[in-house]
Amino acid sequence: MQNSDNLNDLMKKIYYVRKNMLTLASQFGLGDNRTISCSQELDKLIIKYQKQRVS
């Protein structure tokens, strides 16, 4: 059950970070450091989600 809870928490984080990244991209552009930083954070969360899902 805990793995399921962790996956749900990660999905929520992914959703909010993705939403924030899209907002940053529309305000400042895709090449802006804030957008890139948020995108990198999103990448890390997605990789973490995929690793937990497999195990």
mmCIF file of C-alpha atoms in Angstrom:
data_model
loop_
_atom_site.group_PDB
_atom_site.id
_atom_site.type_symbol
_atom_site.label_atom_id
_atom_site.label_comp_id
_atom_site.label_asym_id
_atom_site.label_seq_id
_atom_site.Cartn_x
_atom_site.Cartn_y
_atom_site.Cartn_z
ATOM 1 C CA MET A 1 0.000 0.000 0.000
ATOM 2 C CA GLN A 2 2.842 2.398 0.750
ATOM 3 C CA ASN A 3 4.258 2.083 -2.758
ATOM 4 C CA SER A 4 0.829 3.037 -4.082
ATOM 5 C CA ASP A 5 0.720 6.053 -1.754
ATOM 6 C CA ASN A 6 4.208 7.107 -2.847
ATOM 7 C CA LEU A 7 3.207 6.819 -6.507
ATOM 8 C CA ASN A 8 0.100 8.911 -5.896
ATOM 9 C CA ASP A 9 2.149 11.569 -4.107
ATOM 10 C CA LEU A 10 4.649 11.615 -6.951
ATOM 11 C CA MET A 11 1.875 11.931 -9.516
ATOM 12 C CA LYS A 12 0.502 14.947 -7.650
ATOM 13 C CA LYS A 13 3.943 16.551 -7.528
ATOM 14 C CA ILE A 14 4.461 15.833 -11.232
ATOM 15 C CA TYR A 15 1.112 17.433 -12.036
ATOM 16 C CA TYR A 16 1.848 20.635 -10.110
ATOM 17 C CA VAL A 17 5.449 20.986 -11.294
ATOM 18 C CA ARG A 18 4.321 20.417 -14.900
ATOM 19 C CA LYS A 19 1.592 23.035 -14.504
ATOM 20 C CA ASN A 20 4.122 25.484 -13.045
ATOM 21 C CA MET A 21 6.580 24.769 -15.859
ATOM 22 C CA LEU A 22 3.931 25.510 -18.490
ATOM 23 C CA THR A 23 3.083 28.779 -16.745
ATOM 24 C CA LEU A 24 6.750 29.755 -16.612
ATOM 25 C CA ALA A 25 7.210 28.838 -20.279
ATOM 26 C CA SER A 26 4.266 30.965 -21.355
ATOM 27 C CA GLN A 27 5.420 33.931 -19.264
ATOM 28 C CA PHE A 28 9.168 33.835 -19.806
ATOM 29 C CA GLY A 29 9.790 31.482 -22.739
ATOM 30 C CA LEU A 30 11.230 28.019 -23.104
ATOM 31 C CA GLY A 31 14.847 29.158 -22.857
ATOM 32 C CA ASP A 32 14.454 31.049 -19.594
ATOM 33 C CA ASN A 33 16.467 29.669 -16.662
ATOM 34 C CA ARG A 34 13.333 29.414 -14.490
ATOM 35 C CA THR A 35 11.573 27.286 -17.085
ATOM 36 C CA ILE A 36 14.628 25.099 -17.626
ATOM 37 C CA SER A 37 15.129 24.598 -13.894
ATOM 38 C CA CYS A 38 11.500 23.607 -13.460
ATOM 39 C CA SER A 39 11.766 21.246 -16.434
ATOM 40 C CA GLN A 40 14.795 19.573 -14.871
ATOM 41 C CA GLU A 41 12.922 19.163 -11.599
ATOM 42 C CA LEU A 42 10.047 17.602 -13.545
ATOM 43 C CA ASP A 43 12.457 15.205 -15.272
ATOM 44 C CA LYS A 44 13.781 14.037 -11.904
ATOM 45 C CA LEU A 45 10.276 13.453 -10.567
ATOM 46 C CA ILE A 46 9.271 11.482 -13.660
ATOM 47 C CA ILE A 47 12.384 9.296 -13.444
ATOM 48 C CA LYS A 48 11.725 8.697 -9.745
ATOM 49 C CA TYR A 49 8.110 7.755 -10.555
ATOM 50 C CA GLN A 50 9.177 5.337 -13.279
ATOM 51 C CA LYS A 51 11.768 3.669 -11.029
ATOM 52 C CA GLN A 52 9.258 3.207 -8.200
ATOM 53 C CA ARG A 53 6.634 1.895 -10.579
ATOM 54 C CA VAL A 54 8.971 -0.806 -11.885
ATOM 55 C CA SER A 55 10.111 -1.989 -8.457
#
